[in-house]
Amino acid sequence: MKAKRVRDVQTLDLFAAPELSVADSLTVLDRFSDAGLLRRLDTALARFVHSQDAAAEPALLVAAAVLAQMEGRGHSCLPLQALVQAPNSVLAWPAEALAAQQALWAQLPSDVAPWLATLARSPVVRVVGRDADAGQPLVLLPGAEPLLYLRRYWDYERTVAEHLARRTTVEGQAVDDAAVRHWLDRLFGPPQPQAPLDWQKLACALALRGRLSVITGGPGTGKTYTAARLLALLFATAPDAQQLRVALAAPTGKAAARLKQSIDAALLQLHDAVQPGLDLKTLVQRMGAARTLHALLGARPDTRHFRHHAGHPLDVDVLIVDEASMVHLEMMAAVLQALPPTARLVLLGDKDQLASVEAGAVLGDLCRGAQDGGYLPDTVAYAQRVAGQSIAPAFTTAQAATPLAQHTVMLRESRRFGGPIGELALAVNAGDAAQAQHLLLEQTRSGLDGALWAHQGGPATAIAAMAVQGRGTQAGYAAYARQLQAGRAARWDSEAAHQDWVRSVLAAFDRFRLLCAVREGDWGVAGLNRAIEQVLERQDLLRKDGEWYLGRPVMVTRNDAQLGVSNGDIGMALPSWADPARLRVYFAQGEQLHAVSTARLAQVETAFAMTVHKSQGSEFEHTALVLAAQGGHVLNRELVYTGITRARQAFSLWSEGPGLLASAIGSPTQRSSGLLRFLGAPPAA
């Protein structure tokens, strides 16, 4: 339907007059919105700008609409140079709309200078360095690469940049070299001659020099392992260790639970090794549960505000945030504002994963140069002095480097993520589509039981059938369905037995997951959820009777503190112990089960299939990724990489048409942002 609407744009007489008028430009933007190329919200911003500035020129109105569209696609600002010189790279419109886009741009200035002059003349635009802040809705940052912001995102980026700049200053962060060296050697072992650089040990050493530590790496590189040892190091070197207040958080409930489980296990494993002198069991007990960022900050329902902020900061000394790639710009600004100036912030995440759905790619920005290191001589000397680590010249620089680089470490060795899945992830990350396709083809030819398998085309019902039965010996939803059937005939003799069954159903369901690039269509989340339900019903593995039925897996789509559930939590509708005739939705929250009445859960959706975005922070024994032809700009390298790295043992790929995988791998995401430009020298307010 959308493709037809886009084609219809080509047949419209968009420009009746030789010179584009304000009325013409608004009409054109409305027609682009009708065709699905812009949102109604985008054109509404252009009309709002016109209502506030009667003299607004077409270039300003077009820039406003595109800026709104960019924000909706995750960008925090609009790069004006690119908008003028390569508009299609900014707009990401389909090929059918190219003629209409070119027709509009032919009526607009061909050089960036007139665009800037148009923006600067408008009272709705604040030019940084020239104008006072009078609440203008748009902000123009001039320079060699001028950027246009919505006021809100300008404020967020400035806030993040200012806080991070303060946290990366070395001054005032006294380090007892001897004590740190002693404990690093106990936690990681003493340095060995000719041994390669221990990036985990380096990360812990560098974290002590400031109030910010950024630790990035792919699956299995030991991010939480390193964070646990950093906590032990801080505990060992703190002036009053018993008073050290630690908080663990992540964007989703599932990621928070995994973080807590991993950190606790690592600390308890360390406990005996660091005796005498370090009681890590006490630290584990005092940390408490990991929370979602919304819960940590105290989200206020139906507002953008939190209970904790600069005027009412968090009561913590150390905050560890996992899956930081999912933290959007607004949330990062809120976290930094709520964090006491003396507290340490540790960000963990994979810089190559998908960024947040909302605007901003903070971790990606912060780790832009992590591959190269960029460590200054002072950092190199410090690493040798306190950690016994010799940083190779390839990772050093004698020239000016950002303070951020001195607090960022990329972990490079995966200790559990290898084999065909690891090789495929590396090929995708490197942009090597030919190698990725070779690996998939080679494994597919070896049979259905291999670690990798790929299929192109076919009906969506075939995907649903595989999702239920699995492929070869690889897991599908049949195991979960069998657990459900066992429960139908069960007579639990105790509540504990009932809870064991609930856990077995949830665990069986989590062995497999179907991930989609898009939500709508037969090859999207909605269509495949319906198809899987139908397959399960036909095989008498599921009895769907209304909205809620035994075994319905659901994903929470909105935080609800009263119910104790968070956006992204996965639960299962199962009979309760107290009243087996009534269904309750059970969620695994760490070692505990949390049950909620189905009548109280309105903000949920069926979760046999889910988007790749929603899968972040989770891993499954077998993961299948579905690439729909309608994916458009959503099909990118980061989406494919993220889908692959959700799989522990097996990965399957379904492509609706030819060339989708290669096109996605060849389309890395680069979100527009001014954050790196600000770091080190945040722009004046």
Short mmCIF file of C-alpha atoms in Angstrom, two decimals, residues 415-626:
data_model
loop_
_atom_site.label_atom_id
_atom_site.label_comp_id
_atom_site.label_asym_id
_atom_site.label_seq_id
_atom_site.Cartn_x
_atom_site.Cartn_y
_atom_site.Cartn_z
CA ARG A 415 36.01 -16.39 25.44
CA ARG A 416 32.71 -18.10 24.65
CA PHE A 417 31.43 -16.69 21.38
CA GLY A 418 33.27 -18.46 18.59
CA GLY A 419 32.68 -21.10 15.95
CA PRO A 420 30.48 -20.46 12.92
CA ILE A 421 28.19 -17.98 14.73
CA GLY A 422 31.16 -15.93 15.91
CA GLU A 423 32.70 -16.00 12.43
CA LEU A 424 29.43 -14.85 10.90
CA ALA A 425 29.12 -11.99 13.39
CA LEU A 426 32.68 -10.88 12.63
CA ALA A 427 32.04 -10.95 8.88
CA VAL A 428 28.87 -8.89 9.25
CA ASN A 429 30.60 -6.42 11.56
CA ALA A 430 33.40 -6.01 9.04
CA GLY A 431 30.89 -5.35 6.25
CA ASP A 432 32.02 -8.48 4.39
CA ALA A 433 28.76 -9.63 2.80
CA ALA A 434 30.51 -12.18 0.57
CA GLN A 435 32.10 -13.94 3.53
CA ALA A 436 28.85 -13.86 5.50
CA GLN A 437 26.96 -15.43 2.60
CA HIS A 438 29.70 -18.02 2.13
CA LEU A 439 29.52 -19.07 5.79
CA LEU A 440 25.73 -19.36 5.66
CA LEU A 441 25.76 -21.33 2.40
CA GLU A 442 28.48 -23.69 3.58
CA GLN A 443 26.68 -24.48 6.83
CA THR A 444 23.26 -24.77 5.16
CA ARG A 445 24.61 -27.38 2.76
CA SER A 446 25.79 -29.46 5.73
CA GLY A 447 22.19 -30.03 6.83
CA LEU A 448 19.53 -28.83 9.23
CA ASP A 449 21.53 -29.54 12.37
CA GLY A 450 24.33 -27.04 11.70
CA ALA A 451 25.02 -23.90 13.71
CA LEU A 452 24.05 -21.74 10.72
CA TRP A 453 21.24 -22.13 8.21
CA ALA A 454 19.65 -19.80 5.67
CA HIS A 455 16.60 -19.87 3.43
CA GLN A 456 15.22 -17.41 0.89
CA GLY A 457 11.59 -16.86 -0.04
CA GLY A 458 8.65 -19.13 0.55
CA PRO A 459 5.43 -18.51 2.47
CA ALA A 460 5.46 -17.06 5.95
CA THR A 461 3.71 -20.24 7.11
CA ALA A 462 6.98 -22.11 6.50
CA ILE A 463 8.72 -19.79 8.96
CA ALA A 464 5.98 -20.44 11.50
CA ALA A 465 6.31 -24.21 11.03
CA MET A 466 10.07 -24.03 11.63
CA ALA A 467 9.51 -21.81 14.67
CA VAL A 468 7.32 -24.50 16.20
CA GLN A 469 9.23 -27.63 15.22
CA GLY A 470 12.72 -26.16 15.18
CA ARG A 471 15.13 -27.24 12.48
CA GLY A 472 16.79 -30.60 12.76
CA THR A 473 17.88 -30.96 16.37
CA GLN A 474 17.83 -27.20 16.97
CA ALA A 475 15.22 -25.85 19.38
CA GLY A 476 11.81 -24.47 18.47
CA TYR A 477 8.64 -23.81 20.42
CA ALA A 478 7.63 -27.49 20.49
CA ALA A 479 9.55 -28.02 23.73
CA TYR A 480 7.59 -25.25 25.44
CA ALA A 481 4.34 -26.67 24.04
CA ARG A 482 5.15 -30.10 25.48
CA GLN A 483 5.73 -28.54 28.90
CA LEU A 484 2.33 -26.88 28.61
CA GLN A 485 0.67 -30.19 27.78
CA ALA A 486 2.32 -31.83 30.76
CA GLY A 487 0.89 -29.08 32.94
CA ARG A 488 -2.66 -29.58 31.66
CA ALA A 489 -2.79 -33.05 33.15
CA ALA A 490 -0.75 -32.25 36.23
CA ARG A 491 -2.06 -32.17 39.76
CA TRP A 492 0.54 -30.22 41.68
CA ASP A 493 0.81 -31.45 45.23
CA SER A 494 2.48 -28.26 46.41
CA GLU A 495 3.01 -24.65 45.45
CA ALA A 496 6.71 -25.41 45.03
CA ALA A 497 5.89 -28.09 42.44
CA HIS A 498 3.68 -25.62 40.59
CA GLN A 499 6.47 -23.04 40.58
CA ASP A 500 8.94 -25.61 39.28
CA TRP A 501 6.55 -26.30 36.39
CA VAL A 502 6.16 -22.58 35.66
CA ARG A 503 9.94 -22.20 35.57
CA SER A 504 10.25 -25.18 33.24
CA VAL A 505 7.72 -23.66 30.81
CA LEU A 506 9.47 -20.28 30.83
CA ALA A 507 12.88 -21.91 30.38
CA ALA A 508 11.64 -24.05 27.48
CA PHE A 509 10.13 -21.01 25.78
CA ASP A 510 13.39 -19.10 26.13
CA ARG A 511 15.34 -21.74 24.22
CA PHE A 512 14.18 -20.25 20.91
CA ARG A 513 13.10 -16.88 19.62
CA LEU A 514 11.93 -15.57 16.26
CA LEU A 515 13.26 -12.07 15.57
CA CYS A 516 11.86 -9.72 12.95
CA ALA A 517 13.12 -6.55 11.32
CA VAL A 518 9.64 -5.03 10.99
CA ARG A 519 6.39 -5.13 12.92
CA GLU A 520 3.76 -5.27 10.18
CA GLY A 521 3.12 -7.63 7.27
CA ASP A 522 3.25 -11.40 6.84
CA TRP A 523 7.01 -11.35 7.48
CA GLY A 524 6.69 -8.99 10.44
CA VAL A 525 5.98 -9.48 14.13
CA ALA A 526 2.19 -9.24 13.84
CA GLY A 527 1.85 -11.65 10.90
CA LEU A 528 4.25 -14.26 12.27
CA ASN A 529 2.69 -14.21 15.73
CA ARG A 530 -0.66 -15.07 14.12
CA ALA A 531 0.92 -17.73 11.92
CA ILE A 532 2.67 -19.43 14.85
CA GLU A 533 -0.54 -19.47 16.88
CA GLN A 534 -2.31 -21.13 13.95
CA VAL A 535 0.39 -23.80 13.57
CA LEU A 536 0.27 -24.57 17.29
CA GLU A 537 -3.53 -24.80 17.16
CA ARG A 538 -3.53 -27.11 14.13
CA GLN A 539 -1.12 -29.42 15.91
CA ASP A 540 -3.30 -29.32 19.03
CA LEU A 541 -0.40 -27.87 21.00
CA LEU A 542 -2.31 -24.75 21.93
CA ARG A 543 -5.98 -23.93 22.42
CA LYS A 544 -6.64 -20.29 21.68
CA ASP A 545 -9.86 -19.14 23.30
CA GLY A 546 -10.12 -15.37 23.25
CA GLU A 547 -7.36 -12.86 23.94
CA TRP A 548 -5.92 -14.76 26.90
CA TYR A 549 -5.22 -18.46 26.58
CA LEU A 550 -3.08 -21.04 28.35
CA GLY A 551 0.51 -20.62 27.21
CA ARG A 552 0.18 -17.19 25.62
CA PRO A 553 3.63 -15.55 25.77
CA VAL A 554 3.44 -11.79 26.15
CA MET A 555 5.82 -8.86 26.16
CA VAL A 556 5.14 -5.84 28.33
CA THR A 557 5.15 -2.68 26.21
CA ARG A 558 5.01 -0.08 28.97
CA ASN A 559 6.63 0.31 32.37
CA ASP A 560 4.21 -0.18 35.25
CA ALA A 561 5.77 0.25 38.68
CA GLN A 562 2.52 -0.68 40.44
CA LEU A 563 2.43 -4.06 38.72
CA GLY A 564 6.18 -4.54 39.06
CA VAL A 565 6.76 -5.00 35.32
CA SER A 566 8.92 -3.14 32.82
CA ASN A 567 8.85 -2.49 29.11
CA GLY A 568 10.36 -5.54 27.40
CA ASP A 569 9.61 -8.08 30.15
CA ILE A 570 8.45 -11.47 28.80
CA GLY A 571 5.81 -13.44 30.69
CA MET A 572 3.54 -16.44 30.15
CA ALA A 573 -0.18 -16.89 30.82
CA LEU A 574 -0.46 -19.99 33.02
CA PRO A 575 -2.89 -21.35 35.62
CA SER A 576 -2.30 -20.10 39.12
CA TRP A 577 -1.60 -22.37 42.05
CA ALA A 578 -4.37 -20.91 44.18
CA ASP A 579 -7.02 -21.14 41.44
CA PRO A 580 -6.02 -23.35 38.48
CA ALA A 581 -9.12 -22.27 36.57
CA ARG A 582 -7.79 -18.72 36.34
CA LEU A 583 -4.81 -17.57 34.31
CA ARG A 584 -2.09 -15.34 35.62
CA VAL A 585 0.94 -14.04 33.76
CA TYR A 586 4.20 -15.29 35.26
CA PHE A 587 7.48 -13.43 34.89
CA ALA A 588 10.90 -14.75 35.89
CA GLN A 589 12.65 -11.99 37.83
CA GLY A 590 16.02 -13.44 38.72
CA GLU A 591 15.42 -16.44 40.95
CA GLN A 592 11.92 -15.27 41.81
CA LEU A 593 8.59 -15.66 40.00
CA HIS A 594 6.29 -12.67 39.75
CA ALA A 595 2.62 -13.21 38.85
CA VAL A 596 0.15 -10.60 37.59
CA SER A 597 -3.55 -11.01 36.85
CA THR A 598 -4.36 -10.99 33.14
CA ALA A 599 -7.11 -8.45 33.86
CA ARG A 600 -4.51 -5.92 34.98
CA LEU A 601 -2.15 -6.33 32.03
CA ALA A 602 -3.41 -4.09 29.24
CA GLN A 603 -0.09 -2.96 27.73
CA VAL A 604 1.17 -6.27 26.34
CA GLU A 605 1.53 -8.02 22.99
CA THR A 606 1.97 -11.66 21.98
CA ALA A 607 5.65 -12.56 21.87
CA PHE A 608 6.29 -15.67 19.78
CA ALA A 609 7.91 -13.20 17.39
CA MET A 610 9.52 -9.94 18.45
CA THR A 611 11.58 -7.19 16.90
CA VAL A 612 15.36 -7.38 17.01
CA HIS A 613 15.33 -4.17 19.04
CA LYS A 614 13.26 -5.80 21.77
CA SER A 615 15.58 -8.82 21.92
CA GLN A 616 18.60 -6.83 23.07
CA GLY A 617 19.81 -7.91 26.47
CA SER A 618 18.66 -11.50 25.84
CA GLU A 619 20.25 -14.64 24.42
CA PHE A 620 18.62 -17.82 23.17
CA GLU A 621 19.85 -21.29 22.35
CA HIS A 622 18.48 -20.94 18.80
CA THR A 623 17.61 -17.61 17.17
CA ALA A 624 15.93 -17.12 13.79
CA LEU A 625 16.12 -13.73 12.07
CA VAL A 626 13.52 -12.75 9.47
#
